[in-house]
């Protein structure tokens, strides 16, 4: 059973507009959430994270929002740029040694 | 700074063959992981290690083995390759427990394996 769900396999956004990527989780033991970005033929790279004690974290153009009661988080990218075109993975951690649980990813395409 | 290095980048195996995917990190990280990614799917954890001499199974360990004799190296062994093991394999490492201030995972570039 998928514990981290990204229900949109792809998303197309015009350059300069806001991109919103969504993620839902089912395991209430998750206490840390991360977004990774992946280009073709490369490994995922860390983008931004949020602890369960916060509801928002910003880093430049990237903001992650966490709604614990809804078990939902979202990544906002403003403004979207062509270099943002990539697959974005939502991931969650229980704080244990067994790494991260990943969603299936959302392919973001920024249209010129 | 090389980070996490995986070899080979590509490999084709015949059913029943065996091989080892190599992974090395030069960041003195305690934690190391092997994930596989199938098309359209997220990354699934195969094995992980919290330090030299200590390994444990992840979500999908069947058909694989690992060892961690040094802090730097974490090879993944495929015994009796099967078509179901066709996938892209990613090795990752972190200084601390995944998540948290010291738990960022650093990934290698991946090893694409095809079993025919």
Short mmCIF file of N, CA and C in Angstrom, two decimals, chain A residues 47-48 57-64 76-79:
data_model
loop_
_atom_site.label_atom_id
_atom_site.label_comp_id
_atom_site.label_asym_id
_atom_site.label_seq_id
_atom_site.Cartn_x
_atom_site.Cartn_y
_atom_site.Cartn_z
N UNK A 47 15.79 19.25 -2.60
CA UNK A 47 15.28 20.57 -2.94
C UNK A 47 14.91 21.36 -1.69
N UNK A 48 14.01 20.83 -0.91
CA UNK A 48 13.52 21.53 0.27
C UNK A 48 12.85 20.54 1.19
N UNK A 57 7.74 26.23 4.92
CA UNK A 57 9.17 26.46 4.84
C UNK A 57 9.48 27.04 3.46
N UNK A 58 10.27 28.10 3.46
CA UNK A 58 10.59 28.79 2.20
C UNK A 58 12.07 28.74 1.92
N UNK A 59 12.41 28.64 0.65
CA UNK A 59 13.80 28.75 0.22
C UNK A 59 13.80 29.33 -1.17
N UNK A 60 13.96 30.64 -1.24
CA UNK A 60 13.97 31.31 -2.54
C UNK A 60 12.63 31.19 -3.25
N UNK A 61 12.65 30.63 -4.44
CA UNK A 61 11.41 30.48 -5.22
C UNK A 61 10.55 29.30 -4.76
N UNK A 62 11.07 28.50 -3.84
CA UNK A 62 10.41 27.26 -3.44
C UNK A 62 9.82 27.40 -2.03
N UNK A 63 8.55 26.99 -1.91
CA UNK A 63 7.88 26.98 -0.61
C UNK A 63 7.16 25.66 -0.46
N UNK A 64 7.31 25.04 0.70
CA UNK A 64 6.58 23.81 0.98
C UNK A 64 5.59 24.11 2.10
N UNK A 76 5.30 24.79 -3.83
CA UNK A 76 5.00 25.90 -4.71
C UNK A 76 6.30 26.44 -5.30
N UNK A 77 6.31 26.65 -6.60
CA UNK A 77 7.47 27.22 -7.28
C UNK A 77 7.01 28.50 -7.96
N UNK A 78 7.58 29.63 -7.51
CA UNK A 78 7.18 30.92 -8.07
C UNK A 78 8.42 31.82 -8.25
N UNK A 79 8.64 32.40 -9.43
CA UNK A 79 7.99 32.05 -10.69
C UNK A 79 8.64 30.81 -11.29
#
